[in-house]
Short mmCIF file of C-alpha atoms and ligand atoms in Angstrom, two decimals:
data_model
loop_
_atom_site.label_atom_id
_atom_site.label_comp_id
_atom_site.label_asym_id
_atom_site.label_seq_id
_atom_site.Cartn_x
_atom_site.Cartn_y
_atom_site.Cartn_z
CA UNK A 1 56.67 -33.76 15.16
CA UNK A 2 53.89 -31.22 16.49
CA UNK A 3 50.66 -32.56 14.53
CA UNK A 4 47.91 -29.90 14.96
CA UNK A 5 44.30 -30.44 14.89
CA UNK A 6 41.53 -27.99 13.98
CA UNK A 7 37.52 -27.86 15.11
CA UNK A 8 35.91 -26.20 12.62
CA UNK A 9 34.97 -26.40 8.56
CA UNK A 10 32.78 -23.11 7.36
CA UNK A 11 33.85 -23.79 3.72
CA UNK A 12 32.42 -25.44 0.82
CA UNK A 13 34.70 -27.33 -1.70
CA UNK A 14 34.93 -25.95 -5.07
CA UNK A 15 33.23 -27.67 -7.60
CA UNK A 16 34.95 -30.19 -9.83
CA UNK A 17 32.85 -30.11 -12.56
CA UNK A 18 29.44 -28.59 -13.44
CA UNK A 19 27.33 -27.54 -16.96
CA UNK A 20 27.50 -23.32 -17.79
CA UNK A 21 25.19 -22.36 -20.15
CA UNK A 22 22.36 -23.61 -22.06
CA UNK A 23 22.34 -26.44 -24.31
CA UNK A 24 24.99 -25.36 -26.18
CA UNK A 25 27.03 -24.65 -23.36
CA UNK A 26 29.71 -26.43 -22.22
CA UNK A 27 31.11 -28.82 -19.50
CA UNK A 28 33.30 -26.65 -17.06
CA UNK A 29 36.01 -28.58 -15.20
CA UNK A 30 39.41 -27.84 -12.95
CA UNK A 31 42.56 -28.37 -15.02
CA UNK A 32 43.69 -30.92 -11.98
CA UNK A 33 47.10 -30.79 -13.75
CA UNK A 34 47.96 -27.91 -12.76
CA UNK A 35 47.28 -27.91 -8.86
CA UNK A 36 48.49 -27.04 -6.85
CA UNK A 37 50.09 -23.79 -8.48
CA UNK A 38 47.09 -22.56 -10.52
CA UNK A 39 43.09 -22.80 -10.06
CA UNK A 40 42.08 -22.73 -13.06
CA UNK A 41 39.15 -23.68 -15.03
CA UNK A 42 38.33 -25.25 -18.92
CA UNK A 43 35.23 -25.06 -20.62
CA UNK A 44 35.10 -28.27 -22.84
CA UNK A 45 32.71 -28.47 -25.72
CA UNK A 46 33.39 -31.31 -27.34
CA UNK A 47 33.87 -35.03 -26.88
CA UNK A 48 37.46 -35.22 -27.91
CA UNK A 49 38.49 -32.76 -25.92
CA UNK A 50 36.08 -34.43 -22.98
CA UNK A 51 38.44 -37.60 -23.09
CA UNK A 52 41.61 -35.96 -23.33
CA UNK A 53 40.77 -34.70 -20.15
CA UNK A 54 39.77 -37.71 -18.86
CA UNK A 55 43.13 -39.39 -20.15
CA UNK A 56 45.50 -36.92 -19.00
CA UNK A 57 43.57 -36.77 -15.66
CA UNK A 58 42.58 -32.71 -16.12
CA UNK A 59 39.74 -34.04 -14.55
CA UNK A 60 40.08 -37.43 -12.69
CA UNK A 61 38.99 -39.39 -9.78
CA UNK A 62 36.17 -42.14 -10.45
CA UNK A 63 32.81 -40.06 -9.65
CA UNK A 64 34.19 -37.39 -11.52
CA UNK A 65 35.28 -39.34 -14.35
CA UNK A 66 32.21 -41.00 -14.59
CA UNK A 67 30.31 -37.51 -14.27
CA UNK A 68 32.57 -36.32 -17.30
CA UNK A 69 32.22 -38.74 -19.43
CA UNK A 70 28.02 -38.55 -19.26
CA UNK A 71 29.06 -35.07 -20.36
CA UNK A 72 31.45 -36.29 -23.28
CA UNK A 73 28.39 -38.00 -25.00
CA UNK A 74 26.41 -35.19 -24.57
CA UNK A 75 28.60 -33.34 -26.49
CA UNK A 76 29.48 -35.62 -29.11
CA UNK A 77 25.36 -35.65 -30.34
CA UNK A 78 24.20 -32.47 -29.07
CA UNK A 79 24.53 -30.63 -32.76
CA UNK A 80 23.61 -34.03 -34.56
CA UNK A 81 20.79 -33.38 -37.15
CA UNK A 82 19.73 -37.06 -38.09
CA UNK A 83 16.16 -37.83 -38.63
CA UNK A 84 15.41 -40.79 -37.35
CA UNK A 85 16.13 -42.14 -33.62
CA UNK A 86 18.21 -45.53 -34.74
CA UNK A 87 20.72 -43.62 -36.19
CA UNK A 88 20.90 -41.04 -33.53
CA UNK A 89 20.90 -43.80 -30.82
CA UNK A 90 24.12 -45.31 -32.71
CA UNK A 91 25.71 -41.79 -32.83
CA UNK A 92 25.05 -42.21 -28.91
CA UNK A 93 26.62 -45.60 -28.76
CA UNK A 94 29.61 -44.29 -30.63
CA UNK A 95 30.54 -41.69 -28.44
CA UNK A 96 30.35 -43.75 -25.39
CA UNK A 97 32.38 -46.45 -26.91
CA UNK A 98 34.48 -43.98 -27.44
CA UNK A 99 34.64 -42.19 -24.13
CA UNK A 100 35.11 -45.75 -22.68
CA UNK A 101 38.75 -46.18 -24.30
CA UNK A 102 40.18 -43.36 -22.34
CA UNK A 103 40.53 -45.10 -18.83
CA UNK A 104 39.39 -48.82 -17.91
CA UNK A 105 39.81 -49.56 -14.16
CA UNK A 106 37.31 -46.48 -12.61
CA UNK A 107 33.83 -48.46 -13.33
CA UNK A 108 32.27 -45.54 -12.82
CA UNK A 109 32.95 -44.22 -16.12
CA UNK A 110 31.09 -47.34 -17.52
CA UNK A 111 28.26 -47.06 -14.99
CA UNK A 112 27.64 -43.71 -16.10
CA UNK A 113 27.88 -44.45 -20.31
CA UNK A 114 25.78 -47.38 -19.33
CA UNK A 115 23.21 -44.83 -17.74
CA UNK A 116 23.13 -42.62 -20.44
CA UNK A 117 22.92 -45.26 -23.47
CA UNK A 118 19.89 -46.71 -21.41
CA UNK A 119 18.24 -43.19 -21.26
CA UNK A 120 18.74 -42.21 -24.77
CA UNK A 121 16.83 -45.81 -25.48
CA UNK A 122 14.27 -45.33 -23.43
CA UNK A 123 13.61 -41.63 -24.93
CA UNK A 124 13.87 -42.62 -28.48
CA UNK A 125 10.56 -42.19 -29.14
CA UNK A 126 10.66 -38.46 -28.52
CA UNK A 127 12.13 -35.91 -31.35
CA UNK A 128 15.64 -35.52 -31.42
CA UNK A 129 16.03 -31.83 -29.37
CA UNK A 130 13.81 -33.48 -26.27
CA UNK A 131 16.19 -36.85 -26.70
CA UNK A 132 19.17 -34.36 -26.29
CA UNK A 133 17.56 -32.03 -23.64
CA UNK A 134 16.84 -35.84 -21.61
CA UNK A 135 20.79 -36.47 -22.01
CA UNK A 136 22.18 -32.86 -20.98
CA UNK A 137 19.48 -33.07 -17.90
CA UNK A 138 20.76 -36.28 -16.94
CA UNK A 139 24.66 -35.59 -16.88
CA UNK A 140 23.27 -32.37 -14.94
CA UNK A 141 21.40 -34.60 -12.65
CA UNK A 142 24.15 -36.85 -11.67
CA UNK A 143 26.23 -33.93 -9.78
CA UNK A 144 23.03 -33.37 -7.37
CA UNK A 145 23.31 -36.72 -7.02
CA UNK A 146 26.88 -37.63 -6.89
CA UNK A 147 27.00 -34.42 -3.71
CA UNK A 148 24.17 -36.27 -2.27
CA UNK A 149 25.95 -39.54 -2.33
CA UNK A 150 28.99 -38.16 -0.72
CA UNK A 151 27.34 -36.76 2.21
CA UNK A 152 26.40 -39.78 3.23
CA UNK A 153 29.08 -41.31 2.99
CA UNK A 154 30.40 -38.44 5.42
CA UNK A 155 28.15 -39.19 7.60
CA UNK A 156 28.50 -42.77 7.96
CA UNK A 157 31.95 -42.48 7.61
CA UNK A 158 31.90 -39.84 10.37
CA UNK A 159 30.81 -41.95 13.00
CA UNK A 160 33.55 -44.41 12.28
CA UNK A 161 36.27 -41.82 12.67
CA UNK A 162 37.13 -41.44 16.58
CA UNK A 163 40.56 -40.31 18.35
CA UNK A 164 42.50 -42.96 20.73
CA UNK A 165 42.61 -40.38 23.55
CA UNK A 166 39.03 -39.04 24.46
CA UNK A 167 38.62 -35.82 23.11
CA UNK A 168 42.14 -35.86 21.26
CA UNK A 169 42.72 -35.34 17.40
CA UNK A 170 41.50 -37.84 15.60
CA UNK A 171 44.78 -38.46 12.95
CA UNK A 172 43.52 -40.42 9.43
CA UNK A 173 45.97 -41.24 6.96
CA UNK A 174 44.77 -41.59 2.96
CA UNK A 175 46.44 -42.06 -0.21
CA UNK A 176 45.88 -40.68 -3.53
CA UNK A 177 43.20 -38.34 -3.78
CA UNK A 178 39.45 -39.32 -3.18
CA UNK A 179 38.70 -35.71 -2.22
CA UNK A 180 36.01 -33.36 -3.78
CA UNK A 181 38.36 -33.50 -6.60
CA UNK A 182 37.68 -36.42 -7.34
CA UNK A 183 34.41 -36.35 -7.59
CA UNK A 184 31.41 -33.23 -8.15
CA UNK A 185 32.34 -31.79 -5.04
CA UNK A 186 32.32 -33.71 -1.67
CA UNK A 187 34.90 -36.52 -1.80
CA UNK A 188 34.52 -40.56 -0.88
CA UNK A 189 37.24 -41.07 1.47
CA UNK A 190 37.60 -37.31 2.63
CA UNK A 191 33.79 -36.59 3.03
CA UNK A 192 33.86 -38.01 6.35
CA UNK A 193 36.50 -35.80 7.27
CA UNK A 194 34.71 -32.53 5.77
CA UNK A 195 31.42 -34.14 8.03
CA UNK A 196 33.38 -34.90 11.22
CA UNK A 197 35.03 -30.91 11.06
CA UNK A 198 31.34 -29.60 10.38
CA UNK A 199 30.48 -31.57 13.68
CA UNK A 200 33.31 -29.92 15.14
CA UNK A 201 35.43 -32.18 15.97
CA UNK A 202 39.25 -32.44 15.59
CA UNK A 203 41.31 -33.50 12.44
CA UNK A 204 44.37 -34.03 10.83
CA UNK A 205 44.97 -36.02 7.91
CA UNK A 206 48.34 -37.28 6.95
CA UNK A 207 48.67 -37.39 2.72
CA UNK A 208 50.77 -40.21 1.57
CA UNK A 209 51.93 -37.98 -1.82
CA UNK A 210 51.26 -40.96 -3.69
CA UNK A 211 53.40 -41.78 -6.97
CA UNK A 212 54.01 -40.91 -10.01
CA UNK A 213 51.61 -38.49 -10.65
CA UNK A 214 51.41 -37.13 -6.33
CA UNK A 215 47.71 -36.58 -6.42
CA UNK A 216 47.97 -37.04 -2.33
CA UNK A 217 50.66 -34.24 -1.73
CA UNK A 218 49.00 -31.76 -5.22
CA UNK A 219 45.70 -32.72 -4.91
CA UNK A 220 44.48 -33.65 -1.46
CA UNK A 221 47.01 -31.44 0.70
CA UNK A 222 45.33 -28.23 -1.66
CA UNK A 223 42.16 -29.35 -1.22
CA UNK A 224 42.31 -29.81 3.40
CA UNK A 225 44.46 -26.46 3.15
CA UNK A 226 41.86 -24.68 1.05
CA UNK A 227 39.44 -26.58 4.05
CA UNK A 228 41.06 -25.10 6.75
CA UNK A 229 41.90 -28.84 7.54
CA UNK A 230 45.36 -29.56 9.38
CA UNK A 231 46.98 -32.09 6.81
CA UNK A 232 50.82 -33.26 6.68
CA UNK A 233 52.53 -34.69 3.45
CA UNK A 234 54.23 -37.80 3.65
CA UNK A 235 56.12 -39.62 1.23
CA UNK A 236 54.86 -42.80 0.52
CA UNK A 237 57.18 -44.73 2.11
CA UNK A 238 56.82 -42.98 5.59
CA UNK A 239 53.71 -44.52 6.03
CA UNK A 240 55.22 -47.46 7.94
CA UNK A 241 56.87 -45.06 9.94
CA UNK A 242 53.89 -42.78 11.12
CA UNK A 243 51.80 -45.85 11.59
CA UNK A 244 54.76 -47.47 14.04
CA UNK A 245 54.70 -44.40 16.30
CA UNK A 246 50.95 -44.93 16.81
CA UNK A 247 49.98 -41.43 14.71
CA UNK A 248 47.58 -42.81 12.22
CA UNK A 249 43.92 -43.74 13.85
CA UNK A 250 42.77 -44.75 11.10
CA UNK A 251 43.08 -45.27 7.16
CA UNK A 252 40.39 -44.19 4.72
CA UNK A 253 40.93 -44.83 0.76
CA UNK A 254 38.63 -44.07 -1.66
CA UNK A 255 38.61 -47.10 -4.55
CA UNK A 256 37.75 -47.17 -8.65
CA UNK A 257 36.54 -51.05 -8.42
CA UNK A 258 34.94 -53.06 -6.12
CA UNK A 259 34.64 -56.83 -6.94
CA UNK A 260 31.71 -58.48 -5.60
CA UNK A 261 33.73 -60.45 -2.82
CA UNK A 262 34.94 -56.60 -1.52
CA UNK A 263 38.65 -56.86 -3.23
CA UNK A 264 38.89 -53.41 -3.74
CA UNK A 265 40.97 -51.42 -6.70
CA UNK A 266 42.40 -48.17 -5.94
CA UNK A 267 45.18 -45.78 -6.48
CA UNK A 268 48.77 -47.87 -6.86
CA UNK A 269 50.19 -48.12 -3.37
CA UNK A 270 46.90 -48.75 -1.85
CA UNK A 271 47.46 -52.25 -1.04
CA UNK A 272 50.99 -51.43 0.73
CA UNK A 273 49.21 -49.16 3.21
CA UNK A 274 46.38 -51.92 3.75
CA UNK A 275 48.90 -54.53 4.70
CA UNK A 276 50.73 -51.82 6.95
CA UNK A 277 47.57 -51.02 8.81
CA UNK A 278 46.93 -54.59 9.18
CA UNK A 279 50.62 -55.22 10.64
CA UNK A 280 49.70 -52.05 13.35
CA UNK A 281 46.02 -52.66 14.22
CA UNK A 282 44.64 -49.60 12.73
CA UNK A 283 41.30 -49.80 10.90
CA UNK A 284 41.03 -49.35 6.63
CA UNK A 285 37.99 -48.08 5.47
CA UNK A 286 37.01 -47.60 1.79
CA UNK A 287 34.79 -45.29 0.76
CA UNK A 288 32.68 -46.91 -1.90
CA UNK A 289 29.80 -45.02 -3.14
CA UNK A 290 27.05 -48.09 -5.13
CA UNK A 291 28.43 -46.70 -8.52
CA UNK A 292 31.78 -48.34 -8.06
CA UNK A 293 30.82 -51.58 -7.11
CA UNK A 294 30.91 -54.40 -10.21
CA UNK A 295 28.69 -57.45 -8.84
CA UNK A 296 29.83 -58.88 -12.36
CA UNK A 297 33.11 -59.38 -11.29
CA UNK A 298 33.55 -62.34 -8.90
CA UNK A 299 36.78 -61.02 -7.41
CA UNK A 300 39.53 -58.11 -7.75
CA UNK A 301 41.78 -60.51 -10.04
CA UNK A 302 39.23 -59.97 -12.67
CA UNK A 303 39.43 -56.14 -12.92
CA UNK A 304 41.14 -54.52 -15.65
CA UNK A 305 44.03 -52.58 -14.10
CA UNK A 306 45.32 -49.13 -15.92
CA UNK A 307 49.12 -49.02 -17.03
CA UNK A 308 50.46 -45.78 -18.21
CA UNK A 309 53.40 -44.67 -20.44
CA UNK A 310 56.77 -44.60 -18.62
CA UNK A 311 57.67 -41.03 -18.88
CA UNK A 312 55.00 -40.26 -15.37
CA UNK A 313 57.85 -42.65 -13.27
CA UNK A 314 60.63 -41.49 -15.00
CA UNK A 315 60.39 -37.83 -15.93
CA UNK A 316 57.46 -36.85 -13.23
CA UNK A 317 59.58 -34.03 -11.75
CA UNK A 318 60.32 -31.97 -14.38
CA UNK A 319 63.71 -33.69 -15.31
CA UNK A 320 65.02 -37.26 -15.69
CA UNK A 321 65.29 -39.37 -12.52
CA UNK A 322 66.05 -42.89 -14.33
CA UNK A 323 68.91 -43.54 -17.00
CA UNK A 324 67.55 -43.41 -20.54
CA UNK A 325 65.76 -46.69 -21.65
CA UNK A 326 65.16 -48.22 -18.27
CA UNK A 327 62.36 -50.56 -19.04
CA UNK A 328 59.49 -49.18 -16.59
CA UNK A 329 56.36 -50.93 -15.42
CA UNK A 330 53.64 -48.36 -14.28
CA UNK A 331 50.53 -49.63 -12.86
CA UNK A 332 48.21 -46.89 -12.10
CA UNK A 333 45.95 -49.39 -9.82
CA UNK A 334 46.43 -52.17 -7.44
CA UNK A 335 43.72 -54.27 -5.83
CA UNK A 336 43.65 -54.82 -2.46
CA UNK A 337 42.38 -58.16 -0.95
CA UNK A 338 39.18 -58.19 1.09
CA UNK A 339 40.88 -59.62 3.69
CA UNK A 340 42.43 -56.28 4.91
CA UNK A 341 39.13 -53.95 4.53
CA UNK A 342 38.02 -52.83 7.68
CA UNK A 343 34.68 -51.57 5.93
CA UNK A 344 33.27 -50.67 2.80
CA UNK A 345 31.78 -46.90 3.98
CA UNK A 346 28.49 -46.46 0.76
CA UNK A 347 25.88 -44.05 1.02
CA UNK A 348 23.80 -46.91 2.03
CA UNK A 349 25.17 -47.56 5.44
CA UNK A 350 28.20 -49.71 6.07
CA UNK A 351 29.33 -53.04 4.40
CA UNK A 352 31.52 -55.44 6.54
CA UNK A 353 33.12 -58.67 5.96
CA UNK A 354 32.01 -61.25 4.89
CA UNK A 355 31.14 -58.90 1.93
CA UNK A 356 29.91 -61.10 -0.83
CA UNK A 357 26.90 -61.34 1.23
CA UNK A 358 27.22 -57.90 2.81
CA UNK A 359 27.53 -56.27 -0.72
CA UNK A 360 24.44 -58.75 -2.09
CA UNK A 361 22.78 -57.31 0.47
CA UNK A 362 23.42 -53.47 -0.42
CA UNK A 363 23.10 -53.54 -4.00
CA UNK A 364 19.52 -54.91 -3.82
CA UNK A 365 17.14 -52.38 -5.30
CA UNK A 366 15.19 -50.27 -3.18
O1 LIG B 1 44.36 -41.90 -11.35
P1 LIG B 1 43.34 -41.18 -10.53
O2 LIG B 1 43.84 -39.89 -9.96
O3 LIG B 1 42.03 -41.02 -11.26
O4 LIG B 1 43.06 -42.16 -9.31
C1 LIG B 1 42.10 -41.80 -8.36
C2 LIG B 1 41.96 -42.79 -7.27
O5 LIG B 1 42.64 -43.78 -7.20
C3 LIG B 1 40.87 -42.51 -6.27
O6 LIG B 1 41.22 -42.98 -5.03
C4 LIG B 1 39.58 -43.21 -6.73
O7 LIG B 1 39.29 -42.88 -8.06
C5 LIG B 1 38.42 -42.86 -5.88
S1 LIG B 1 37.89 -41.20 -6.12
C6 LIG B 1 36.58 -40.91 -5.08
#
């Protein structure tokens, strides 16, 4: 296998998800469903149609999620014409509660209803179109932020990333997609790729293609190729197999959940390729931006883990590929035990083991 490796990014990642228009605009996202054949784009202007996406992972990923569904309850109260700020603060509650039914392990989509339910609160005292203006500005404010966020994480995550030969091409392997896609635009777990090209320095990325739903070989393969960024699709179970012939330097996941003790949930078959990486030395990083860390949960046993309808394992590729009435069990998450995280890569610097204190640490104000 000829793996090659490329020096140079000059290209900016296409953005996710972003606000066109005025107030009564609407919330602009990539149909992820259909990479990698078509690019294209839906305006959403309402909140049903906000967590449709969400659930059917048009737009997914646990920034982005989190990003959309700040829009959702923007959209649910933006033509609301109550006249007094209780009820329009339970029209806000509603929609989040709402929004908060369409996935449950990505905290991120909490953090962010939690963010904008605070807000509203705190604005109630203004009249209703200011109260709304605070909410659009604040879903807007969260993409600046969310980029922001992810550059650092490049750049810490950067430094981390470095060849076994001197000079040689530096080969990380990642599963599912934690690309731009997956959040406003950057990526977790491939923003220190994106950083380490910009510093010119050599890449590939293997892309475990990550079943049922392959957001590794659609999703992140699309997104390095549209990069520039050498990247090679494996099934998931080659992993073991690149990993045994010493090609993988390193491992870098991005993650939904991170317990307080740094058990981390991410992307079903996550754990698999932590324990392989343990077996062959190689370092696993997660890339954990502050927003998807849950210091109320004591440990990764205690986070609510996604299962979806049988028809993504047995009808994912376009036709049957299990008898009829095979019971199914399809876990969209797994959690992987602290004990195999290398690092915990945030936009605050990097969190090693032993992490209840290392994470204590971080998550302090300021
Ligand atoms: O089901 P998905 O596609 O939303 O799952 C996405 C992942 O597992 C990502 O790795 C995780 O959300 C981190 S995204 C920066």
């Amino acid at each position: 296998m000829q793996i090659e490796g490329t020096t140079a990014l000059c290209h900016t990642p296409v953005k996710t998800i972003e606000w066109v228009g005025d107030a009564g605009g609407a919330a602009r996202i990539i149909d992820q469903t259909l990479l990698p054949g078509e690019l294209r784009y839906l305006d959403i202007t309402d909140v049903a149609a906000m967590w449709e996406a969400i659930k059917i992972l048009r737009v997914r990923g646990a920034p982005a999620i989190g990003i959309a569904a700040a829009f959702g309850v923007y959209l649910a109260v933006r033509y609301a014409s109550l006249n007094d700020a209780v009820s329009f603060l339970a029209e806000v509650d509603a929609a989040a509660a709402y929004l908060a039914t369409s996935r449950p392990t990505a905290v991120n989509l909490f953090w962010a209803l939690k963010r904008i339910q605070r807000l509203a609160c705190d604005a109630a005292s203004l009249d209703l179109p200011a109260i709304k203006a605070t909410l659009l500005a604040e879903a807007i404010a969260m993409i600046a932020e969310d980029n922001a966020v992810c550059r650092a994480i490049g750049a810490y995550g950067a430094a981390l990333l470095t060849p076994r030969t001197k000079g040689g091409v530096c080969n990380i392997l990642t599963h599912c997609n934690a690309g731009g896609l997956a959040t406003a635009q950057w990526g977790t777990a491939l923003a220190p790729v994106y950083v380490a090209a910009e510093q010119g320095r050599s890449l590939h990325v293997f892309a475990d293609e990550t079943r049922p739903l392959l957001q590794g070989s659609r999703l992140t393969a699309w997104e390095l190729q549209q990069a520039g960024i050498p990247v090679t699709v494996i099934t998931d179970n080659m992993a073991a197999t690149v990993m045994s012939k010493g090609r993988v330097d390193a491992v870098i996941v991005g993650t939904d959940r991170v317990a307080a003790n740094g058990d981390v949930a991410n992307k079903i078959g996550t754990f698999g390729v932590a324990i392989l990486a343990r077996e062959f030395g190689i370092p696993f990083y997660v890339a954990a931006p502050l927003s998807s860390i849950d210091m109320e949960l004591v440990s990764g046993e205690l986070i609510p883990i996604e299962e979806r309808k049988p028809e993504e394992v047995t009808d994912g590729f376009g036709r049957r590929t299990a008898p009829a009435n095979v019971q199914v069990f399809n876990p969209a998450f797994d959690v992987t035990p602290n004990k195999y995280v290398t690092a915990l890569i945030t936009e605050k610097g990097i969190a090693r083991p032993p992490y209840t204190e290392s994470l204590r640490h971080l998550m302090q104000p300021g």
